[in-house]
Amino acid sequence: AIAVAPSNPDIVYVGTGEGNLRGNVTWGGGVFKSTDGGANWVSLGLEDTRQIGALIVDPKDPNLVLVAAIGHAFGSNSERGVFRSIDGGKHWRRVLYKNDQTGAVDLAADPSNPKIIYAALWQARRQPWSFESGGPGSGLYRSVDGGATWVQLLGHGLPEGILGRIDVAVSAADQHRIYAMIEAKDGGL
């Protein structure tokens, strides 16, 4: 995952590890940052997240960063969910967490109001012989304060029952229109 700070294109954040948990998935080493357009990089931690699905940077504040951490593909771990930094990655706070089986896979900010952010949680486990996608941990969440607090979205056209992977986007033309591609038994894509 990669994000360029809209207010300063010399600041680039990269989340390592694959966001798609294929059979030959490799893990990363956390989050890295460049302040010179990619010429040099420094580690910002979150090494044990292993798989980072997405990250976003506030359009006005390049120090406000959110990371969607999937976590270990092949086992349980607690360093997963949505992490937030307000100081450019010097310190991280986990702001959305369900359990040690569920990670965050996608993030999307409202283009007209960057304080409104959507996060997709995905309960998944890859094994060499199988793949489990979906469970009670999966769901779609909304924040109205720049990712500090979150509320799960239920109903409003979302499929019922066990959900799997979710990808989310906000319409640039109508901030009230949210698109979500949802793996579900009934009513999902």
XYZ file of N, CA, C and O in Angstrom:
756
model
N 0.856 -1.176 0.000
C 0.000 0.000 0.000
C 0.898 1.234 0.000
O 1.954 1.225 0.618
N 0.449 2.278 -0.683
C 1.253 3.495 -0.784
C 0.334 4.713 -0.746
O -0.781 4.674 -1.286
N 0.801 5.771 -0.091
C 0.028 7.011 -0.039
C 0.975 8.197 -0.072
O 1.951 8.243 0.678
N 0.670 9.140 -0.944
C 1.424 10.391 -1.041
C 0.619 11.457 -0.306
O -0.597 11.570 -0.499
N 1.288 12.230 0.534
C 0.597 13.291 1.270
C 0.109 14.353 0.289
O 0.926 14.969 -0.406
N -1.195 14.595 0.201
C -1.706 15.601 -0.742
C -1.160 17.006 -0.493
O -0.986 17.770 -1.430
N -0.857 17.351 0.743
C -0.377 18.689 1.051
C 1.129 18.846 0.853
O 1.631 19.968 0.841
N 1.843 17.731 0.684
C 3.288 17.773 0.460
C 3.705 16.500 -0.266
O 3.949 15.469 0.366
N 3.802 16.537 -1.599
C 4.081 15.316 -2.360
C 5.465 14.723 -2.124
O 5.743 13.622 -2.598
N 6.328 15.395 -1.382
C 7.613 14.800 -1.014
C 7.467 13.777 0.104
O 8.362 12.973 0.338
N 6.341 13.820 0.808
C 6.099 12.873 1.906
C 5.298 11.691 1.374
O 4.181 11.851 0.887
N 5.908 10.511 1.467
C 5.308 9.281 0.952
C 5.354 8.226 2.052
O 6.383 8.045 2.702
N 4.239 7.535 2.245
C 4.161 6.429 3.199
C 3.935 5.137 2.430
O 3.150 5.103 1.476
N 4.601 4.067 2.857
C 4.436 2.755 2.239
C 4.164 1.732 3.333
O 4.895 1.663 4.324
N 3.120 0.951 3.137
C 2.824 -0.182 4.007
C 3.211 -1.452 3.289
O 2.770 -1.691 2.172
N 4.038 -2.255 3.909
C 4.582 -3.438 3.232
C 3.762 -4.686 3.538
O 2.934 -4.705 4.440
N 4.013 -5.730 2.771
C 3.259 -6.973 2.865
C 2.109 -6.942 1.886
O 1.612 -5.891 1.514
N 1.698 -8.099 1.455
C 0.648 -8.190 0.438
C -0.733 -8.083 1.061
O -1.018 -8.717 2.070
N -1.597 -7.311 0.440
C -2.970 -7.169 0.904
C -3.880 -8.290 0.443
O -4.988 -8.440 0.947
N -3.435 -9.092 -0.504
C -4.198 -10.254 -0.977
C -3.529 -11.504 -0.438
O -2.354 -11.746 -0.698
N -4.259 -12.291 0.308
C -3.684 -13.442 0.996
C -3.704 -14.685 0.108
O -4.394 -15.653 0.388
N -2.909 -14.639 -0.942
C -2.789 -15.786 -1.852
C -1.990 -16.898 -1.177
O -1.389 -16.710 -0.123
N -1.919 -18.046 -1.826
C -1.188 -19.184 -1.280
C 0.300 -18.933 -1.171
O 0.976 -19.514 -0.329
N 0.835 -18.065 -2.016
C 2.269 -17.779 -1.983
C 2.534 -16.375 -1.431
O 3.466 -15.714 -1.832
N 1.724 -15.940 -0.483
C 1.808 -14.596 0.074
C 3.119 -14.413 0.849
O 3.618 -15.330 1.486
N 3.672 -13.230 0.733
C 4.851 -12.886 1.534
C 4.498 -11.725 2.447
O 3.638 -10.905 2.131
N 5.149 -11.658 3.586
C 4.846 -10.588 4.522
C 5.896 -9.496 4.469
O 6.994 -9.691 3.985
N 5.503 -8.355 4.991
C 6.376 -7.191 4.950
C 6.997 -6.880 6.291
O 6.910 -7.662 7.236
N 7.590 -5.699 6.355
C 8.295 -5.269 7.549
C 7.731 -4.014 8.166
O 8.471 -3.236 8.767
N 6.437 -3.742 7.987
C 5.806 -2.586 8.610
C 5.615 -1.417 7.670
O 5.430 -1.577 6.465
N 5.705 -0.208 8.230
C 5.451 1.023 7.487
C 6.762 1.791 7.333
O 7.579 1.840 8.244
N 6.942 2.389 6.160
C 8.123 3.196 5.867
C 7.675 4.563 5.371
O 6.594 4.710 4.822
N 8.563 5.559 5.552
C 8.232 6.931 5.167
C 9.424 7.572 4.478
O 10.569 7.390 4.879
N 9.118 8.360 3.441
C 10.117 9.178 2.774
C 9.668 10.631 2.867
O 8.480 10.935 2.710
N 10.596 11.526 3.136
C 10.284 12.956 3.169
C 10.952 13.692 2.013
O 10.908 14.917 1.943
N 11.565 12.914 1.091
C 12.252 13.519 -0.054
C 11.824 12.880 -1.373
O 12.630 12.662 -2.249
N 10.523 12.572 -1.466
C 9.976 12.048 -2.710
C 10.410 10.640 -3.047
O 10.343 10.230 -4.203
N 10.849 9.878 -2.071
C 11.199 8.481 -2.297
C 12.681 8.201 -2.437
O 13.076 7.057 -2.645
N 13.522 9.210 -2.327
C 14.968 8.990 -2.435
C 15.506 8.237 -1.218
O 16.392 7.391 -1.349
N 14.970 8.525 -0.033
C 15.420 7.887 1.209
C 14.202 7.482 2.031
O 13.165 8.161 1.987
N 14.358 6.403 2.809
C 13.253 5.854 3.577
C 13.678 5.570 5.012
O 14.824 5.198 5.256
N 12.724 5.721 5.948
C 12.937 5.340 7.339
C 11.784 4.439 7.781
O 10.649 4.605 7.327
N 12.102 3.489 8.647
C 11.087 2.591 9.196
C 10.300 3.313 10.277
O 10.872 4.002 11.123
N 8.970 3.108 10.248
C 8.088 3.715 11.245
C 7.475 2.667 12.170
O 6.551 2.976 12.919
N 7.960 1.443 12.099
C 7.440 0.403 12.986
C 6.283 -0.368 12.385
O 6.131 -0.445 11.175
N 5.462 -0.935 13.249
C 4.337 -1.817 12.909
C 4.810 -3.064 12.153
O 4.091 -3.602 11.310
N 6.015 -3.547 12.489
C 6.580 -4.694 11.788
C 5.717 -5.948 11.898
O 5.638 -6.730 10.962
N 5.075 -6.157 13.049
C 4.322 -7.397 13.255
C 2.925 -7.355 12.641
O 2.162 -8.290 12.781
N 2.582 -6.266 11.948
C 1.315 -6.255 11.212
C 1.406 -7.174 9.995
O 0.409 -7.682 9.522
N 2.598 -7.343 9.474
C 2.961 -8.217 8.353
C 2.274 -7.910 7.033
O 2.908 -7.899 6.007
N 0.968 -7.739 7.004
C 0.224 -7.490 5.762
C -0.519 -6.166 5.931
O -1.363 -6.059 6.816
N -0.241 -5.195 5.085
C -0.935 -3.913 5.151
C -1.753 -3.745 3.873
O -1.209 -3.767 2.770
N -3.061 -3.603 4.054
C -3.964 -3.529 2.914
C -4.118 -2.138 2.332
O -4.329 -1.972 1.135
N -4.021 -1.105 3.180
C -4.229 0.265 2.704
C -3.697 1.239 3.737
O -3.558 0.905 4.906
N -3.389 2.449 3.271
C -3.112 3.560 4.174
C -3.545 4.844 3.509
O -3.611 4.947 2.290
N -3.918 5.815 4.361
C -4.343 7.111 3.847
C -3.707 8.212 4.697
O -3.422 8.018 5.877
N -3.507 9.359 4.059
C -2.931 10.528 4.701
C -3.956 11.652 4.618
O -4.561 11.874 3.560
N -4.135 12.358 5.711
C -5.049 13.494 5.718
C -4.612 14.500 4.654
O -3.423 14.789 4.529
N -5.541 15.055 3.866
C -5.156 15.960 2.781
C -4.518 17.272 3.233
O -3.775 17.885 2.469
N -4.768 17.705 4.467
C -4.197 18.964 4.953
C -3.049 18.771 5.931
O -2.230 19.660 6.104
N -3.002 17.615 6.584
C -1.989 17.356 7.612
C -1.202 16.093 7.256
O -1.692 14.981 7.464
N 0.020 16.226 6.749
C 0.788 15.047 6.337
C 1.243 14.185 7.511
O 1.783 13.094 7.294
N 1.020 14.635 8.736
C 1.383 13.847 9.913
C 0.259 12.948 10.401
O 0.480 12.093 11.251
N -0.956 13.142 9.875
C -2.100 12.309 10.255
C -2.232 11.171 9.249
O -2.589 11.392 8.093
N -1.923 9.966 9.715
C -1.859 8.789 8.838
C -2.666 7.660 9.459
O -2.606 7.446 10.679
N -3.391 6.932 8.626
C -4.120 5.738 9.053
C -3.618 4.543 8.261
O -3.393 4.634 7.052
N -3.459 3.417 8.958
C -2.960 2.186 8.351
C -3.972 1.069 8.585
O -4.412 0.856 9.721
N -4.334 0.356 7.519
C -5.184 -0.828 7.616
C -4.274 -2.050 7.641
O -3.683 -2.419 6.633
N -4.156 -2.659 8.819
C -3.249 -3.794 9.015
C -4.034 -5.101 9.051
O -4.902 -5.285 9.909
N -3.732 -5.982 8.125
C -4.396 -7.287 8.064
C -3.858 -8.211 9.156
O -4.603 -8.964 9.766
N -2.571 -8.155 9.414
C -1.978 -9.036 10.413
C -1.394 -10.284 9.783
O -1.255 -10.384 8.562
N -1.057 -11.247 10.612
C -0.460 -12.496 10.133
C -1.448 -13.254 9.249
O -2.589 -13.469 9.639
N -1.006 -13.664 8.098
C -1.870 -14.419 7.186
C -2.110 -15.835 7.681
O -3.182 -16.394 7.492
N -1.100 -16.431 8.329
C -1.150 -17.845 8.673
C -1.469 -18.130 10.129
O -1.433 -19.268 10.558
N -1.765 -17.110 10.918
C -2.064 -17.359 12.322
C -2.596 -16.128 13.018
O -2.664 -15.040 12.454
N -2.948 -16.316 14.259
C -3.492 -15.239 15.072
C -2.387 -14.271 15.492
O -1.252 -14.678 15.701
N -2.726 -13.005 15.598
C -1.858 -12.025 16.249
C -2.684 -10.791 16.571
O -3.714 -10.544 15.961
N -2.212 -10.037 17.538
C -2.993 -8.879 17.987
C -2.605 -7.585 17.294
O -3.306 -6.590 17.436
N -1.526 -7.559 16.534
C -1.131 -6.320 15.852
C -1.824 -6.264 14.497
O -1.226 -6.448 13.437
N -3.109 -6.008 14.550
C -3.957 -5.898 13.367
C -5.094 -4.942 13.658
O -5.353 -4.611 14.800
N -5.746 -4.473 12.609
C -6.805 -3.482 12.754
C -6.369 -2.169 12.132
O -5.496 -2.140 11.261
N -6.954 -1.067 12.556
C -6.593 0.253 12.044
C -5.704 0.943 13.078
O -6.059 1.031 14.252
N -4.550 1.423 12.603
C -3.618 2.177 13.428
C -3.604 3.619 12.954
O -3.706 3.885 11.761
N -3.426 4.549 13.903
C -3.471 5.979 13.595
C -2.254 6.668 14.209
O -1.882 6.400 15.349
N -1.653 7.552 13.430
C -0.566 8.379 13.928
C -0.919 9.836 13.659
O -1.396 10.176 12.580
N -0.644 10.692 14.645
C -0.864 12.129 14.472
C 0.465 12.881 14.418
O 0.480 14.103 14.315
N 1.579 12.125 14.479
C 2.900 12.753 14.459
C 3.803 12.175 13.367
O 5.004 12.052 13.536
N 3.194 11.848 12.238
C 3.973 11.390 11.093
C 4.566 10.011 11.247
O 5.543 9.675 10.576
N 4.006 9.173 12.108
C 4.465 7.804 12.260
C 5.452 7.578 13.386
O 5.944 6.470 13.557
N 5.737 8.602 14.176
C 6.633 8.406 15.333
C 5.970 7.528 16.382
O 6.628 6.722 17.040
N 4.663 7.709 16.560
C 3.884 6.918 17.513
C 2.603 6.446 16.825
O 2.012 7.202 16.046
N 2.192 5.235 17.143
C 0.975 4.661 16.585
C 0.028 4.292 17.718
O 0.446 3.830 18.771
N -1.263 4.474 17.461
C -2.301 4.034 18.381
C -3.298 3.193 17.585
O -3.771 3.617 16.522
N -3.591 2.007 18.095
C -4.589 1.167 17.424
C -5.957 1.723 17.782
O -6.328 1.772 18.955
N -6.713 2.151 16.774
C -7.994 2.813 17.002
C -9.198 1.956 16.637
O -10.327 2.290 17.000
N -8.971 0.863 15.895
C -10.064 -0.052 15.545
C -9.523 -1.472 15.570
O -8.587 -1.797 14.838
N -10.101 -2.297 16.434
C -9.641 -3.674 16.621
C -10.833 -4.538 16.983
O -11.652 -4.154 17.821
N -10.933 -5.696 16.356
C -12.029 -6.619 16.642
C -11.539 -7.813 17.462
O -12.031 -8.071 18.536
N -10.554 -8.542 16.926
C -9.980 -9.694 17.627
C -8.695 -10.121 16.920
O -8.326 -9.536 15.904
N -8.045 -11.156 17.441
C -6.751 -11.564 16.883
C -6.864 -12.394 15.612
O -5.863 -12.881 15.091
N -8.073 -12.541 15.086
C -8.314 -13.239 13.825
C -8.729 -12.285 12.699
O -8.852 -12.688 11.553
N -8.986 -11.017 13.052
C -9.584 -10.061 12.121
C -8.679 -8.852 11.949
O -8.283 -8.223 12.922
N -8.367 -8.532 10.695
C -7.553 -7.364 10.406
C -8.310 -6.359 9.562
O -9.417 -6.627 9.084
N -7.725 -5.195 9.382
C -8.307 -4.180 8.498
C -7.678 -4.346 7.118
O -6.468 -4.506 6.995
N -8.510 -4.297 6.084
C -8.022 -4.539 4.730
C -8.149 -3.327 3.815
O -7.428 -3.218 2.832
N -9.045 -2.377 4.135
C -9.216 -1.227 3.252
C -9.649 -0.003 4.057
O -10.277 -0.125 5.115
N -9.306 1.168 3.516
C -9.682 2.464 4.072
C -10.094 3.382 2.936
O -9.517 3.317 1.852
N -11.065 4.249 3.186
C -11.465 5.249 2.197
C -11.941 6.498 2.933
O -12.709 6.400 3.892
N -11.477 7.646 2.480
C -11.886 8.922 3.072
C -12.858 9.635 2.142
O -12.758 9.547 0.918
N -13.781 10.360 2.732
C -14.728 11.179 1.987
C -13.954 12.345 1.370
O -13.336 13.125 2.092
N -13.943 12.488 0.029
C -13.178 13.561 -0.597
C -13.638 14.961 -0.195
O -12.850 15.901 -0.192
N -14.915 15.119 0.174
C -15.414 16.434 0.551
C -15.257 16.725 2.047
O -15.359 17.869 2.465
N -14.998 15.686 2.841
C -14.804 15.858 4.282
C -13.858 14.756 4.767
O -14.304 13.662 5.106
N -12.553 15.014 4.816
C -11.591 13.962 5.151
C -11.677 13.464 6.591
O -11.008 12.500 6.937
N -12.517 14.081 7.422
C -12.731 13.561 8.781
C -13.620 12.322 8.762
O -13.647 11.561 9.722
N -14.369 12.143 7.655
C -15.224 10.966 7.512
C -14.431 9.885 6.774
O -14.039 10.070 5.624
N -14.205 8.777 7.462
C -13.379 7.701 6.925
C -14.110 6.377 7.116
O -14.778 6.163 8.133
N -13.958 5.495 6.148
C -14.550 4.167 6.204
C -13.424 3.139 6.281
O -12.381 3.296 5.639
N -13.651 2.104 7.075
C -12.670 1.027 7.226
C -13.371 -0.312 7.061
O -14.495 -0.505 7.547
N -12.707 -1.229 6.378
C -13.220 -2.577 6.192
C -12.374 -3.545 7.010
O -11.148 -3.585 6.865
N -13.034 -4.306 7.886
C -12.366 -5.356 8.642
C -12.646 -6.704 7.983
O -13.736 -6.935 7.472
N -11.644 -7.567 8.010
C -11.728 -8.861 7.317
C -11.178 -9.956 8.211
O -10.004 -9.924 8.579
N -12.029 -10.896 8.558
C -11.574 -12.077 9.289
C -11.138 -13.102 8.260
O -11.949 -13.567 7.446
N -9.859 -13.439 8.275
C -9.329 -14.360 7.266
C -8.123 -15.112 7.815
O -7.401 -14.598 8.670
N -7.920 -16.302 7.311
C -6.724 -17.072 7.635
C -6.334 -17.918 6.434
O -7.134 -18.626 5.867
N -5.084 -17.791 6.057
C -4.514 -18.570 4.963
C -3.746 -19.738 5.579
O -3.035 -19.568 6.564
N -3.925 -20.902 5.034
C -3.120 -22.076 5.373
C -2.545 -22.617 4.078
O -3.100 -22.356 3.004
N -1.463 -23.373 4.128
C -0.918 -23.918 2.875
C -1.927 -24.778 2.116
O -1.888 -24.859 0.901
N -2.872 -25.382 2.816
C -3.827 -26.292 2.211
C -5.239 -25.720 2.105
O -6.117 -26.337 1.523
N -5.486 -24.526 2.662
C -6.842 -23.971 2.611
C -6.820 -22.461 2.838
O -5.791 -21.890 3.186
N -7.984 -21.863 2.648
C -8.148 -20.433 2.883
C -9.521 -20.201 3.488
O -10.540 -20.614 2.929
N -9.567 -19.573 4.645
C -10.816 -19.229 5.306
C -11.012 -17.726 5.183
O -10.232 -16.949 5.716
N -12.046 -17.323 4.463
C -12.344 -15.907 4.288
C -13.736 -15.628 4.816
O -14.715 -16.176 4.323
N -13.798 -14.799 5.842
C -15.082 -14.424 6.409
C -15.261 -14.959 7.805
O -14.641 -15.941 8.202
N -16.090 -14.258 8.544
C -16.389 -14.639 9.913
C -17.055 -13.491 10.627
O -17.237 -12.402 10.060
N -17.407 -13.690 11.883
C -18.113 -12.646 12.623
C -17.294 -11.378 12.830
O -17.859 -10.327 13.138
N -15.986 -11.423 12.626
C -15.154 -10.234 12.776
C -15.223 -9.268 11.611
O -14.925 -8.080 11.750
N -15.623 -9.751 10.435
C -15.671 -8.898 9.244
C -16.784 -7.864 9.353
O -17.851 -8.147 9.910
N -16.540 -6.665 8.797
C -17.569 -5.636 8.819
C -17.066 -4.319 8.277
O -15.878 -4.138 8.021
N -17.979 -3.393 8.091
C -17.688 -2.066 7.573
C -17.914 -1.051 8.702
O -18.932 -1.105 9.403
N -16.960 -0.114 8.860
C -16.979 0.847 9.957
C -16.839 2.264 9.418
O -16.276 2.473 8.348
N -17.327 3.226 10.226
C -17.275 4.641 9.836
C -16.753 5.477 11.002
O -17.135 5.264 12.159
N -15.903 6.433 10.666
C -15.405 7.403 11.633
C -15.772 8.794 11.142
O -15.693 9.068 9.943
N -16.150 9.671 12.048
C -16.468 11.055 11.675
C -15.478 12.029 12.302
O -15.648 13.240 12.206
N -14.427 11.495 12.942
C -13.442 12.344 13.608
C -12.010 12.036 13.172
O -11.082 12.068 13.971
N -11.853 11.752 11.898
C -10.511 11.513 11.362
C -9.885 10.202 11.782
O -8.668 10.067 11.774
N -10.702 9.239 12.158
C -10.196 7.921 12.508
C -9.907 7.718 13.976
O -9.367 6.691 14.360
N -10.276 8.656 14.837
C -10.034 8.486 16.276
C -10.990 7.473 16.888
O -10.601 6.657 17.725
N -12.279 7.509 16.474
C -13.281 6.559 16.978
C -14.075 6.010 15.796
O -14.156 6.642 14.730
N -14.688 4.841 15.999
C -15.357 4.128 14.910
C -16.699 3.559 15.356
O -16.853 3.176 16.516
N -17.631 3.451 14.401
C -18.932 2.828 14.614
C -19.158 1.840 13.477
O -18.925 2.165 12.299
N -19.617 0.634 13.807
C -19.890 -0.357 12.770
C -21.176 0.003 12.035
O -22.162 0.418 12.645
N -21.160 -0.156 10.709
C -22.333 0.089 9.880
C -23.083 -1.222 9.690
O -22.496 -2.227 9.274
N -24.348 -1.193 9.977
C -25.198 -2.372 9.823
C -26.439 -1.952 9.052
O -26.876 -0.805 9.120
N -27.043 -2.886 8.324
C -28.229 -2.562 7.548
C -27.903 -1.679 6.360
O -26.850 -1.816 5.748
N -28.771 -0.756 6.013
C -28.568 0.215 4.932
C -28.114 -0.452 3.628
O -27.257 0.063 2.926
N -28.658 -1.616 3.319
C -28.323 -2.296 2.075
C -27.149 -3.249 2.156
O -26.808 -3.902 1.167
N -26.511 -3.335 3.312
C -25.399 -4.286 3.469
C -25.952 -5.698 3.595
O -27.020 -5.906 4.179
N -25.246 -6.689 3.063
C -25.714 -8.070 3.194
C -25.762 -8.497 4.660
O -24.981 -8.022 5.486
N -26.656 -9.406 4.965
C -26.750 -9.960 6.311
C -25.916 -11.227 6.387
O -25.537 -11.798 5.376
N -25.644 -11.650 7.582
C -24.910 -12.898 7.785
C -23.399 -12.671 7.806
O -22.916 -11.559 7.970
N -22.683 -13.763 7.621
C -21.222 -13.742 7.658
C -20.687 -13.021 6.424
O -21.068 -13.316 5.298
N -19.786 -12.053 6.664
C -19.156 -11.313 5.575
C -17.698 -11.727 5.453
O -17.091 -12.168 6.421
N -17.140 -11.539 4.263
C -15.730 -11.797 4.019
C -15.006 -10.497 3.724
O -15.208 -9.489 4.391
N -14.193 -10.518 2.690
C -13.407 -9.345 2.330
C -14.324 -8.223 1.836
O -15.298 -8.466 1.115
N -13.968 -6.993 2.188
C -14.729 -5.811 1.786
C -13.756 -4.784 1.231
O -12.724 -4.511 1.840
N -14.076 -4.219 0.086
C -13.368 -3.064 -0.466
C -14.359 -1.912 -0.482
O -15.533 -2.096 -0.796
N -13.880 -0.705 -0.146
C -14.796 0.419 0.018
C -14.249 1.652 -0.694
O -13.033 1.856 -0.769
N -15.170 2.478 -1.224
C -14.820 3.748 -1.867
C -15.966 4.730 -1.659
O -17.127 4.338 -1.546
N -15.621 6.021 -1.609
C -16.609 7.084 -1.455
C -16.693 7.840 -2.770
O -15.678 8.193 -3.371
N -17.910 8.118 -3.217
C -18.119 8.860 -4.452
C -17.574 10.280 -4.327
O -17.826 10.962 -3.327
N -16.850 10.731 -5.337
C -16.353 12.107 -5.344
C -17.473 13.093 -5.664
O -17.421 14.254 -5.261
N -18.516 12.637 -6.363
C -19.611 13.519 -6.751
C -20.679 13.647 -5.669
O -21.353 14.660 -5.579
N -20.837 12.598 -4.838
C -21.890 12.590 -3.826
C -21.376 11.852 -2.599
O -21.331 10.621 -2.591
N -20.964 12.595 -1.564
C -20.362 11.975 -0.399
C -21.323 11.061 0.354
O -20.905 10.299 1.220
N -22.608 11.115 0.026
C -23.584 10.229 0.649
C -23.652 8.878 -0.056
O -24.350 7.986 0.402
N -22.903 8.736 -1.149
C -22.890 7.470 -1.889
C -21.573 6.756 -1.604
O -20.501 7.228 -1.948
N -21.684 5.594 -0.953
C -20.539 4.767 -0.604
C -20.646 3.482 -1.413
O -21.707 2.859 -1.473
N -19.542 3.099 -2.026
C -19.500 1.846 -2.767
C -18.714 0.823 -1.962
O -17.644 1.126 -1.443
N -19.267 -0.390 -1.856
C -18.574 -1.459 -1.151
C -18.729 -2.752 -1.943
O -19.841 -3.118 -2.323
N -17.613 -3.382 -2.209
C -17.624 -4.707 -2.818
C -17.436 -5.687 -1.666
O -16.402 -5.664 -0.984
N -18.458 -6.506 -1.411
C -18.496 -7.325 -0.210
C -18.627 -8.790 -0.572
O -19.539 -9.184 -1.303
N -17.734 -9.597 -0.019
C -17.846 -11.047 -0.140
C -18.877 -11.506 0.886
O -18.703 -11.290 2.093
N -19.977 -12.099 0.405
C -21.034 -12.557 1.300
C -21.777 -13.722 0.651
O -21.783 -13.846 -0.572
N -22.380 -14.548 1.487
C -23.127 -15.693 0.963
C -24.309 -15.222 0.127
O -24.548 -15.703 -0.964
N -25.061 -14.257 0.657
C -26.227 -13.738 -0.036
C -26.137 -12.225 -0.146
O -25.898 -11.540 0.843
N -26.303 -11.681 -1.337
C -26.374 -10.248 -1.521
C -25.059 -9.552 -1.680
O -25.013 -8.325 -1.783
N -23.956 -10.261 -1.720
C -22.655 -9.642 -1.902
C -22.094 -9.927 -3.264
O -22.657 -10.675 -4.047
N -20.986 -9.318 -3.589
C -20.325 -9.541 -4.866
C -19.178 -10.504 -4.696
O -18.501 -10.507 -3.723
